[in-house]
Coordinates of C-alpha atoms in Angstrom, one line a residue:
M14 CA 56.8 -7.3 -44.1
K15 CA 57.2 -10.2 -41.7
K16 CA 56.4 -7.9 -38.8
L17 CA 53.2 -6.8 -40.5
F18 CA 52.1 -10.4 -41.1
L19 CA 52.9 -11.3 -37.5
L20 CA 50.9 -8.3 -36.2
L21 CA 47.9 -9.3 -38.4
F22 CA 48.1 -12.9 -37.4
T23 CA 48.3 -11.9 -33.7
S24 CA 45.3 -9.6 -34.0
L25 CA 43.2 -12.3 -35.7
Y26 CA 44.1 -14.8 -33.0
L27 CA 43.2 -12.5 -30.2
F28 CA 40.0 -11.5 -31.8
G29 CA 39.1 -15.2 -32.4
A30 CA 39.9 -16.0 -28.8
Q31 CA 37.2 -13.7 -27.4
P32 CA 34.2 -15.6 -26.2
K33 CA 31.1 -15.4 -28.4
F34 CA 28.0 -14.9 -26.3
L35 CA 24.6 -16.2 -27.4
M36 CA 21.7 -13.8 -27.9
P37 CA 18.9 -14.2 -25.3
D38 CA 16.6 -15.9 -27.8
E39 CA 19.4 -18.3 -28.7
A40 CA 20.4 -19.0 -25.1
F41 CA 16.8 -19.7 -23.9
K42 CA 14.1 -21.2 -26.2
P43 CA 10.9 -21.6 -24.0
S44 CA 7.8 -23.4 -25.2
A45 CA 4.7 -24.9 -23.7
K46 CA 2.1 -27.4 -24.8
L47 CA -1.1 -29.0 -23.4
N48 CA -0.9 -32.8 -23.2
E49 CA -3.9 -35.3 -23.3
K50 CA -4.3 -35.2 -19.5
M51 CA -4.8 -31.5 -19.7
Q52 CA -1.4 -30.9 -18.0
I53 CA 0.7 -28.0 -19.3
E54 CA 4.3 -29.0 -20.1
A55 CA 6.6 -26.0 -20.2
T56 CA 10.1 -26.6 -21.6
I57 CA 13.1 -24.2 -21.7
E58 CA 15.6 -25.4 -24.2
L59 CA 19.1 -24.2 -23.1
G60 CA 21.9 -23.1 -25.5
K61 CA 25.4 -24.4 -25.3
E62 CA 27.1 -23.6 -21.9
I63 CA 23.9 -22.0 -20.6
Y64 CA 22.4 -22.8 -17.2
L65 CA 19.1 -21.7 -15.6
Y66 CA 18.6 -20.6 -11.9
D67 CA 16.2 -22.7 -9.9
N68 CA 15.1 -19.9 -7.6
A69 CA 14.4 -17.6 -10.6
L70 CA 11.8 -20.0 -12.0
K71 CA 8.2 -18.9 -11.5
I72 CA 5.0 -20.4 -12.9
V73 CA 1.9 -18.4 -12.3
L74 CA -1.7 -18.8 -13.4
K75 CA -2.7 -15.4 -14.7
K76 CA -6.1 -16.4 -16.0
G77 CA -8.0 -19.4 -14.8
D78 CA -11.8 -19.1 -15.2
G79 CA -12.5 -21.3 -12.2
L80 CA -9.2 -23.3 -12.5
E81 CA -6.1 -23.2 -10.3
I82 CA -2.7 -24.8 -10.1
L83 CA -2.7 -28.0 -8.0
E84 CA 1.0 -28.7 -8.3
V85 CA 4.1 -28.1 -10.4
L86 CA 6.6 -30.9 -11.1
K87 CA 10.1 -30.1 -12.0
P88 CA 13.5 -31.9 -12.7
K89 CA 15.9 -32.0 -9.8
S90 CA 18.3 -29.1 -9.9
V91 CA 22.1 -29.4 -9.2
E92 CA 24.5 -27.2 -7.3
H93 CA 26.7 -25.0 -9.5
H94 CA 28.9 -22.1 -8.2
E95 CA 27.0 -22.4 -4.9
D96 CA 23.6 -21.9 -6.6
M97 CA 21.0 -24.5 -7.5
V98 CA 20.6 -24.5 -11.3
Y99 CA 19.6 -26.6 -14.3
L100 CA 22.5 -27.5 -16.6
E101 CA 20.3 -29.3 -19.1
S102 CA 17.0 -28.2 -20.7
P103 CA 14.3 -28.7 -18.1
T104 CA 10.6 -29.5 -18.6
F105 CA 8.1 -28.5 -16.0
V106 CA 4.7 -30.1 -15.7
V107 CA 1.8 -28.0 -14.4
T108 CA -1.2 -29.9 -13.0
L109 CA -4.5 -28.0 -12.8
Q110 CA -7.6 -28.6 -10.8
K111 CA -11.1 -27.1 -11.1
Q112 CA -13.4 -25.7 -8.5
S113 CA -16.8 -27.2 -7.8
G114 CA -19.4 -26.4 -10.4
V115 CA -16.9 -25.6 -13.2
S116 CA -17.5 -27.4 -16.5
G117 CA -16.7 -27.1 -20.2
V118 CA -13.7 -25.7 -22.0
K119 CA -11.9 -22.9 -20.1
S120 CA -9.3 -20.3 -21.2
V121 CA -6.0 -20.5 -19.3
D122 CA -3.0 -18.1 -19.3
I123 CA 0.2 -19.4 -17.8
E124 CA 3.1 -17.0 -17.1
L125 CA 6.6 -18.5 -17.1
S126 CA 9.4 -16.5 -15.7
Y127 CA 13.1 -17.5 -15.7
Q128 CA 16.7 -16.2 -15.6
G129 CA 20.0 -17.7 -16.3
C130 CA 23.7 -17.2 -17.2
S131 CA 26.4 -18.3 -19.6
E132 CA 29.5 -20.3 -18.5
Q133 CA 31.5 -17.6 -20.3
G134 CA 30.6 -15.1 -17.5
L135 CA 27.5 -13.3 -18.9
C136 CA 24.2 -13.2 -17.0
Y137 CA 21.0 -12.5 -18.9
E138 CA 18.1 -10.4 -17.8
P139 CA 15.0 -12.1 -16.4
E140 CA 12.5 -13.1 -19.0
T141 CA 8.8 -13.7 -18.9
R142 CA 6.5 -15.5 -21.4
V143 CA 2.8 -16.0 -21.3
Y144 CA 1.1 -19.0 -23.0
S145 CA -2.6 -19.4 -23.6
F146 CA -4.5 -22.7 -23.7
E147 CA -8.1 -24.0 -24.0
V148 CA -8.4 -26.6 -21.2
D149 CA -11.2 -29.2 -21.1
S150 CA -12.2 -29.0 -17.4
S151 CA -14.0 -32.4 -17.6
K152 CA -10.6 -34.1 -17.5
L153 CA -9.6 -32.3 -14.3
T154 CA -10.4 -33.2 -10.7
S155 CA -10.4 -31.2 -7.5
G156 CA -7.8 -33.5 -6.0
A157 CA -5.4 -34.5 -8.7
K158 CA -2.5 -36.7 -7.6
E159 CA 1.1 -36.4 -8.7
Q160 CA 1.6 -37.8 -12.2
K161 CA 4.6 -38.2 -14.4
S162 CA 4.5 -37.0 -18.0
E163 CA 6.1 -39.0 -20.7
A164 CA 7.9 -35.9 -21.8
V165 CA 9.9 -35.8 -18.6
Q166 CA 12.7 -38.4 -18.5
K167 CA 14.2 -37.4 -15.1
P168 CA 12.9 -38.0 -11.5
L169 CA 10.5 -35.2 -10.7
E170 CA 10.0 -33.3 -7.4
K171 CA 7.0 -31.4 -6.3
I172 CA 7.2 -27.6 -5.8
E173 CA 4.5 -25.4 -4.4
P174 CA 2.8 -22.9 -6.7
Q175 CA 4.0 -19.3 -6.2
K176 CA 2.3 -17.6 -3.3
L177 CA 0.4 -14.4 -3.9
S178 CA 0.6 -11.2 -1.9
E179 CA -2.3 -10.3 0.4
S180 CA -3.9 -7.8 -2.1
D181 CA -3.5 -10.2 -5.0
S182 CA -5.1 -13.0 -2.9
I183 CA -8.1 -10.7 -2.2
A184 CA -8.3 -9.9 -5.9
K185 CA -8.3 -13.6 -6.8
T186 CA -11.0 -14.3 -4.2
M187 CA -13.2 -11.6 -5.7
Q188 CA -12.7 -13.2 -9.2
E189 CA -13.6 -16.7 -8.0
G190 CA -15.8 -16.3 -4.9
N191 CA -19.5 -15.9 -4.2
I192 CA -20.8 -12.4 -4.6
A193 CA -22.7 -12.3 -1.2
L194 CA -19.6 -13.7 0.6
I195 CA -17.4 -11.1 -1.1
L196 CA -19.6 -8.2 0.0
L197 CA -19.9 -9.5 3.5
T198 CA -16.1 -10.0 3.7
F199 CA -15.4 -6.4 2.5
L200 CA -17.9 -5.1 5.1
G201 CA -15.8 -6.9 7.7
F202 CA -12.6 -5.4 6.2
G203 CA -14.2 -1.9 6.5
L204 CA -14.9 -2.5 10.2
L205 CA -11.2 -3.3 10.7
L206 CA -10.1 -0.3 8.6
A207 CA -12.2 1.9 10.9
L208 CA -9.5 1.3 13.5
T209 CA -6.7 2.6 11.4
P210 CA -5.1 6.0 12.3
C211 CA -6.3 7.7 9.1
T212 CA -10.0 7.4 10.0
F213 CA -9.7 8.9 13.5
P214 CA -10.0 12.6 12.2
M215 CA -13.5 11.7 10.9
I216 CA -14.7 11.2 14.5
P217 CA -14.5 14.9 15.5
I218 CA -15.9 15.9 12.1
I219 CA -19.1 13.8 12.4
S220 CA -19.4 14.7 16.1
G221 CA -18.9 18.4 15.4
I222 CA -21.6 18.3 12.7
I223 CA -24.1 16.7 15.1
I224 CA -23.2 19.1 18.0
S225 CA -23.5 22.2 15.7
Q226 CA -27.2 21.4 15.1
G227 CA -27.9 23.0 18.5
E228 CA -30.7 22.2 20.9
G229 CA -33.8 20.3 19.9
L230 CA -31.8 17.7 18.0
S231 CA -33.5 14.3 18.3
T232 CA -31.8 10.9 18.3
K233 CA -33.6 10.1 15.1
K234 CA -32.3 13.2 13.3
A235 CA -28.8 12.6 14.6
F236 CA -29.0 9.0 13.2
T237 CA -30.2 10.3 9.9
L238 CA -27.5 13.0 9.6
S239 CA -24.9 10.3 10.5
V240 CA -26.2 7.9 7.8
V241 CA -26.2 10.7 5.2
Y242 CA -22.6 11.5 6.1
V243 CA -21.5 7.9 5.9
L244 CA -23.4 7.2 2.6
A245 CA -21.8 10.3 1.0
M246 CA -18.4 9.0 2.2
A247 CA -19.1 5.6 0.8
V248 CA -20.1 7.0 -2.6
A249 CA -16.9 9.0 -2.7
Y250 CA -14.7 6.0 -2.0
T251 CA -16.7 3.9 -4.5
I252 CA -16.4 6.4 -7.4
A253 CA -12.7 7.2 -6.7
G254 CA -11.9 3.5 -6.3
V255 CA -13.6 2.4 -9.5
L256 CA -12.0 5.2 -11.5
A257 CA -8.6 4.4 -10.0
G258 CA -9.0 0.7 -10.8
L259 CA -10.1 1.4 -14.4
F260 CA -7.5 4.1 -15.2
G261 CA -4.7 2.9 -12.9
S262 CA -4.4 6.3 -11.1
N263 CA -4.4 7.2 -7.5
L264 CA -7.2 9.8 -7.4
Q265 CA -6.7 10.4 -3.7
A266 CA -3.2 11.5 -4.4
A267 CA -4.4 14.0 -7.0
L268 CA -6.3 15.8 -4.2
Q269 CA -3.2 16.1 -2.0
A270 CA -1.8 19.1 -3.9
P271 CA -0.8 21.9 -1.5
W272 CA -3.6 24.2 -2.6
A273 CA -6.2 21.5 -1.8
I274 CA -4.7 20.8 1.6
Y275 CA -4.5 24.5 2.5
S276 CA -8.1 25.0 1.3
F277 CA -9.6 22.2 3.3
S278 CA -7.5 23.0 6.4
A279 CA -9.0 26.5 6.2
I280 CA -12.5 25.0 6.0
F281 CA -11.9 23.1 9.3
V282 CA -10.5 26.2 10.9
A283 CA -13.7 28.0 9.9
L284 CA -15.8 25.2 11.3
A285 CA -13.8 25.3 14.6
L286 CA -14.4 29.1 14.9
S287 CA -18.1 28.6 14.5
M288 CA -18.0 26.0 17.3
F289 CA -16.4 28.6 19.5
G290 CA -19.3 30.9 18.8
F291 CA -17.6 33.5 16.7
Y292 CA -20.3 33.2 14.1
E293 CA -22.9 30.7 12.8
L294 CA -22.3 28.8 9.7
K295 CA -25.5 28.3 7.8
L296 CA -27.1 28.7 4.4
P297 CA -28.6 32.1 3.5
D298 CA -32.0 32.6 5.0
S299 CA -33.6 33.2 1.6
F300 CA -32.3 29.9 0.4
V301 CA -33.4 28.1 3.5
A302 CA -36.9 29.6 3.2
K303 CA -37.1 28.4 -0.4
I304 CA -36.2 24.9 0.5
S305 CA -38.5 24.9 3.5
S306 CA -41.4 25.8 1.2
N307 CA -40.6 22.8 -0.9
H308 CA -41.0 19.5 0.9
G309 CA -39.8 20.4 4.4
G310 CA -37.1 22.5 5.8
S311 CA -34.3 20.0 6.7
R312 CA -33.0 19.2 3.3
G313 CA -30.5 22.0 3.2
G314 CA -28.8 20.6 6.3
Y315 CA -28.6 17.1 4.8
V316 CA -27.1 18.5 1.6
G317 CA -24.3 20.2 3.6
V318 CA -23.7 17.1 5.6
A319 CA -23.5 15.0 2.4
I320 CA -21.0 17.4 0.9
M321 CA -18.9 17.3 4.0
G322 CA -19.0 13.5 4.0
F323 CA -18.0 13.3 0.4
L324 CA -15.1 15.6 0.7
S325 CA -13.9 14.1 4.0
A326 CA -13.6 10.7 2.4
L327 CA -11.3 12.0 -0.3
I328 CA -9.2 14.4 1.9
V329 CA -9.1 12.8 5.3
G330 CA -9.7 9.2 4.4
P331 CA -7.4 6.2 4.9
C332 CA -4.4 5.4 2.8
V333 CA -4.3 2.3 0.8
A334 CA -4.7 -1.0 2.7
A335 CA -4.7 -4.5 1.4
P336 CA -8.5 -4.9 0.9
L337 CA -8.7 -1.6 -1.0
A338 CA -5.7 -2.5 -3.0
G339 CA -7.1 -5.9 -3.7
A340 CA -10.4 -4.4 -5.0
L341 CA -8.5 -2.0 -7.2
V342 CA -6.3 -4.8 -8.6
Y343 CA -9.4 -6.8 -9.4
I344 CA -11.1 -3.8 -11.2
G345 CA -7.9 -3.1 -13.1
Q346 CA -7.4 -6.8 -14.2
T347 CA -11.0 -7.6 -15.1
G348 CA -12.6 -4.3 -15.8
D349 CA -15.6 -5.4 -13.7
A350 CA -16.4 -2.1 -12.1
V351 CA -19.8 -3.3 -10.9
L352 CA -18.6 -6.0 -8.4
G353 CA -15.4 -4.0 -7.6
G354 CA -17.5 -0.9 -6.9
A355 CA -20.0 -2.9 -4.8
A356 CA -17.1 -4.3 -2.7
L357 CA -15.7 -0.9 -2.2
F358 CA -19.1 0.4 -1.2
A359 CA -19.5 -2.4 1.3
M360 CA -16.1 -1.7 2.7
S361 CA -16.9 2.0 3.1
M362 CA -20.1 1.2 4.9
G363 CA -18.1 -1.0 7.3
M364 CA -15.7 1.9 7.9
G365 CA -18.7 4.2 8.5
F366 CA -20.7 2.1 10.9
P367 CA -18.6 3.2 14.0
L368 CA -19.0 6.8 12.8
I369 CA -22.8 6.3 12.8
L370 CA -22.6 5.2 16.4
V371 CA -20.5 8.2 17.2
G372 CA -22.9 10.5 15.6
V373 CA -26.0 9.0 17.3
S374 CA -24.2 9.1 20.7
A375 CA -23.3 12.8 20.1
G376 CA -26.9 13.5 19.5
K377 CA -28.3 11.4 22.3
F378 CA -26.0 12.6 25.0
M379 CA -25.7 16.1 23.9
P380 CA -26.0 18.3 27.0
R381 CA -28.8 20.9 27.5
P382 CA -28.1 24.5 26.6
G383 CA -25.9 26.3 29.1
A384 CA -22.3 26.3 30.3
W385 CA -21.8 22.6 29.5
M386 CA -23.1 23.0 26.0
T387 CA -20.7 25.8 25.4
M388 CA -17.8 23.7 26.8
V389 CA -18.7 20.7 24.6
S390 CA -18.9 22.8 21.5
A391 CA -15.4 24.3 22.4
I392 CA -14.0 20.8 22.8
F393 CA -15.1 19.8 19.4
G394 CA -13.9 23.1 18.0
V395 CA -10.4 22.2 19.4
M396 CA -10.7 18.8 17.8
M397 CA -11.5 20.5 14.4
L398 CA -8.4 22.6 14.8
G399 CA -6.5 19.5 15.5
V400 CA -7.8 18.0 12.2
A401 CA -6.7 21.1 10.4
I402 CA -3.2 20.9 11.8
W403 CA -3.1 17.2 11.1
M404 CA -3.9 17.9 7.4
L405 CA -1.1 20.5 7.2
E406 CA 1.4 17.9 8.3
R407 CA 1.5 16.8 4.7
V408 CA 2.7 20.1 3.3
V409 CA 4.1 22.1 6.2
D410 CA 7.5 21.7 7.9
E411 CA 7.5 19.5 11.0
A412 CA 8.8 22.3 13.3
I413 CA 5.8 24.5 12.5
I414 CA 3.4 21.6 13.0
T415 CA 4.8 20.9 16.4
L416 CA 4.5 24.6 17.4
L417 CA 0.9 24.7 16.2
Y418 CA 0.0 21.6 18.3
S419 CA 1.7 23.1 21.3
I420 CA 0.0 26.5 20.9
L421 CA -3.4 24.7 20.5
G422 CA -2.7 22.7 23.7
I423 CA -1.7 25.8 25.7
G424 CA -4.7 27.7 24.5
F425 CA -7.2 24.9 25.2
A426 CA -5.7 24.2 28.6
T427 CA -6.1 27.8 29.6
Y428 CA -9.6 27.9 28.3
F429 CA -10.5 24.7 30.0
G430 CA -9.6 26.1 33.4
A431 CA -5.9 25.5 34.1
F432 CA -5.7 28.8 36.0
D433 CA -9.3 29.0 37.2
K434 CA -9.2 28.6 40.9
E435 CA -13.0 28.1 41.0
A436 CA -13.0 25.2 38.5
H437 CA -13.7 21.6 39.5
I438 CA -10.6 19.8 40.8
F439 CA -10.8 17.1 38.1
R440 CA -11.2 19.7 35.3
R441 CA -8.4 21.8 36.6
T442 CA -6.1 18.8 37.1
V443 CA -6.6 17.7 33.5
S444 CA -6.1 21.3 32.3
I445 CA -2.8 21.6 34.2
V446 CA -1.5 18.3 32.9
L447 CA -2.4 19.3 29.3
F448 CA -0.8 22.7 29.9
I449 CA 2.5 21.2 31.1
Y450 CA 2.6 18.8 28.2
A451 CA 1.9 21.6 25.7
V452 CA 4.6 23.8 27.2
A453 CA 7.1 20.8 27.0
L454 CA 6.0 20.4 23.4
F455 CA 6.7 24.1 22.7
I456 CA 10.1 23.9 24.4
G457 CA 11.0 20.8 22.5
A458 CA 10.0 22.4 19.2
M459 CA 12.1 25.4 19.8
A460 CA 15.0 23.1 20.6
G461 CA 14.6 21.1 17.4
S462 CA 12.8 18.1 18.9
Y463 CA 9.6 17.3 17.1
S464 CA 8.5 14.1 18.8
M465 CA 4.9 14.1 20.2
T466 CA 5.7 11.3 22.7
K467 CA 9.2 12.6 23.8
P468 CA 9.1 16.3 23.4
L469 CA 12.1 16.8 25.7
G470 CA 14.1 14.1 24.0
F471 CA 16.8 16.7 23.1
L472 CA 18.0 16.5 26.7
K473 CA 19.6 13.1 26.1
S474 CA 23.4 13.0 26.1
S475 CA 25.2 14.0 22.9
A476 CA 26.8 10.5 22.7
V477 CA 23.4 8.9 22.3
V478 CA 22.3 11.4 19.8
S479 CA 25.5 10.9 17.8
S480 CA 25.0 7.1 17.9
T481 CA 21.4 7.4 16.7
T482 CA 22.4 9.8 13.9
L483 CA 25.1 7.4 12.7
E484 CA 22.7 4.5 12.7
Q485 CA 20.2 6.5 10.7
K486 CA 22.8 7.4 8.1
E487 CA 23.7 3.7 7.6
L488 CA 20.1 2.9 6.9
A489 CA 19.5 5.9 4.5
F490 CA 17.1 5.3 1.6
T491 CA 18.0 6.0 -2.0
K492 CA 15.2 8.3 -3.3
V493 CA 13.7 7.6 -6.8
T494 CA 10.8 9.3 -8.5
S495 CA 10.7 7.6 -12.0
I496 CA 11.2 4.2 -13.7
P497 CA 14.6 5.1 -15.2
E498 CA 15.9 6.2 -11.8
L499 CA 14.7 3.0 -10.2
D500 CA 16.1 0.8 -13.0
K501 CA 19.5 2.4 -12.6
V502 CA 19.6 1.7 -8.8
L503 CA 18.3 -1.9 -9.4
E504 CA 21.0 -2.5 -12.0
A505 CA 23.7 -1.1 -9.7
N506 CA 22.6 -3.5 -6.9
K507 CA 22.2 -6.8 -8.7
G508 CA 23.0 -9.7 -6.5
K509 CA 21.7 -8.0 -3.4
K510 CA 18.3 -8.1 -1.6
I511 CA 16.4 -4.9 -2.2
L512 CA 13.5 -3.2 -0.2
L513 CA 11.5 -0.6 -2.2
D514 CA 9.2 1.6 -0.1
F515 CA 6.4 3.6 -2.0
S516 CA 5.8 6.6 0.2
A517 CA 4.5 10.2 0.0
E518 CA 4.7 13.2 2.3
W519 CA 0.9 13.5 2.4
C520 CA 0.5 9.8 3.5
A521 CA -0.2 9.7 7.2
V522 CA 0.3 5.9 7.4
C523 CA 3.7 6.3 5.8
K524 CA 4.7 8.5 8.7
E525 CA 3.4 5.9 11.1
L526 CA 5.7 3.4 9.5
D527 CA 8.7 5.7 9.8
K528 CA 8.0 6.6 13.5
K529 CA 6.8 3.2 14.8
T530 CA 8.3 0.5 12.6
F531 CA 11.4 1.7 10.7
S532 CA 12.7 3.4 13.9
D533 CA 12.8 0.2 15.9
A534 CA 16.4 -0.8 16.6
A535 CA 15.9 -4.5 15.8
V536 CA 14.1 -3.6 12.6
Q537 CA 16.9 -1.2 11.6
A538 CA 19.5 -3.9 12.2
K539 CA 17.7 -6.3 9.9
M540 CA 17.0 -3.7 7.3
G541 CA 20.8 -3.3 7.0
E542 CA 20.8 -6.5 5.1
F543 CA 18.8 -4.9 2.3
V544 CA 19.5 -2.1 -0.2
L545 CA 16.9 0.5 0.8
I546 CA 15.1 2.5 -1.9
K547 CA 12.2 4.9 -1.4
A548 CA 9.9 5.7 -4.3
D549 CA 8.6 9.2 -3.6
V550 CA 5.1 9.7 -5.2
T551 CA 4.3 12.9 -3.3
Q552 CA 3.8 15.1 -6.4
N553 CA 1.8 12.5 -8.3
S554 CA 3.5 13.5 -11.5
Q555 CA 3.2 11.5 -14.7
E556 CA 6.6 9.9 -14.1
Q557 CA 5.5 8.9 -10.6
K558 CA 2.2 7.6 -11.9
E559 CA 4.0 5.4 -14.4
L560 CA 6.3 4.1 -11.7
S561 CA 3.4 3.2 -9.4
K562 CA 1.5 1.6 -12.4
K563 CA 4.5 -0.6 -13.3
Y564 CA 4.4 -2.3 -9.9
G565 CA 0.6 -2.3 -9.5
V566 CA 0.7 0.3 -6.7
F567 CA -2.5 2.4 -6.3
G568 CA -1.3 4.4 -3.4
P569 CA 1.2 4.4 -0.5
P570 CA 2.3 2.9 1.7
V571 CA 3.4 -0.2 -0.2
I572 CA 6.7 -2.1 0.4
L573 CA 8.1 -4.4 -2.3
F574 CA 11.0 -6.8 -2.1
F575 CA 13.4 -7.9 -4.8
D576 CA 15.5 -11.0 -4.7
V577 CA 19.2 -11.2 -5.7
T578 CA 18.1 -11.5 -9.4
S579 CA 16.1 -8.2 -9.1
T580 CA 12.9 -10.1 -9.4
V581 CA 9.9 -8.8 -7.4
L582 CA 8.9 -11.2 -4.6
E583 CA 5.1 -10.7 -5.1
S584 CA 4.1 -12.9 -2.2
K585 CA 6.2 -10.7 0.2
T586 CA 4.5 -7.4 -0.8
I587 CA 3.2 -5.3 2.2
V588 CA 0.3 -3.0 1.8
G589 CA -0.5 -0.5 4.5
F590 CA 0.8 -0.3 8.1
I591 CA 2.7 -3.2 9.8
D592 CA 4.0 -3.1 13.3
A593 CA 7.7 -3.5 14.2
Q594 CA 7.5 -7.1 15.4
K595 CA 5.5 -8.4 12.4
F596 CA 7.8 -6.5 10.0
L597 CA 10.9 -8.0 11.7
E598 CA 9.4 -11.5 11.2
H599 CA 8.5 -10.6 7.6
L600 CA 12.1 -9.5 6.9
S601 CA 13.5 -12.7 8.4
S602 CA 11.4 -14.8 6.0
I603 CA 13.1 -13.2 2.9

């Protein structure tokens, strides 16, 4: 009996000795209020033996109506277990300022994010709260000085408001800027985007369309055809962008299904064959005659050009870049499809302006009928075949793509006069160089080397290859395709810095990142400090759509960074291509 009592007493003692952890709503009791000076005082009341991480605190203005955060005042944090924390309940004072011309009472939403731990050894998940206020803007200035609130009893230090990512900054500019300035800015963004790799395939397309018109094409008609093509392209981007912003889906990705890629690649092959003179692509004579009898005979050609421009924009157009992402974020947050669509249209016209110049040049300098005309048509036919192969890169194995490029190069070099002894010396020299390169590409592809710049790279010593292979294994990405998969990886790597790369097999810029940025030795060494995760959105499935939507991604490539608390560092987000040097500097700042 004594033993039974002893066992019972021991069990009760051990059970009572276990630490009792507070629930999250007991450990942290956040609140916020608006004082007489129109400052927002946010307080996080901490439970017993609970502390709050300083670096996890974020205060963001989610809705401002012409207002913005001037400064945030906070109590001084202390060092605890090698981290800067708050051991007592802190109060943070947010001072707002208004933009010129703003008056009256404005609605404000403040987002407060925080994360902390218990002295007993339990760390709580990050929490976010949003508080809404009606702020009298007449009490605000555009240059408020640091002020102390009576609610804060400790010395305060100034901290900078959280920085926004480039795309979020653009979205904020759209929300608060002048309409004319916004449109002009996006027109400039479009001109810059015209220099990105994804727009290059449009050059042979518009040039081929102009050349295929044959003799008698005036500069005026070449200009008109080019404008029709670009307008159709702009309309496609605008419609797709507005729908993507409103419904949070990447419509361009929806058109990257294998059947769509194969279909459009076949169309470009058909266009190429017509450029070689195998047949003439045109509307039926009866249909052309009917159109000609109604208001002139050129309308059918314009309709075809418009259709090609519309489809080219969706299939061959650029991947997401910061301006496009910013416009989509703005549309998604505000629902203002009018301004968002106008900005996208202006950006598209900026992208199309160089294409108009190309089209007019093709029409103006088009050679007269004869041998040269045949040669020029053949050159653009080869360029069309190059576009078809480039599109297939998204769905076909890399080995087959390299072989196709090499065969195209060998065939064109032969046609251009590599073995023609009577050809001009310059023409023959160019042909021979192209032939040698294409043969090297073919040999490299057969040996398993698929590099376009180093086709014979397989000839390197095995030691170098082994070293490279080992280095690539060390930097391998963990692939995820859904929110649960990502959450599992994030949970397993808490306390580490994380890089999350949104990518897809059909994304040309993603491949540019892999080949030119991620392959750099210095970049790889720095990336070794991060846990590397790749979010594959190739299939554009419902799970992948939800994953993209959760992180505000409208299309790849987008690179997100998480701190040691698994919180997204929004100001560090990268949208679009970034070269190795800039990426290395970016990594060093995290």
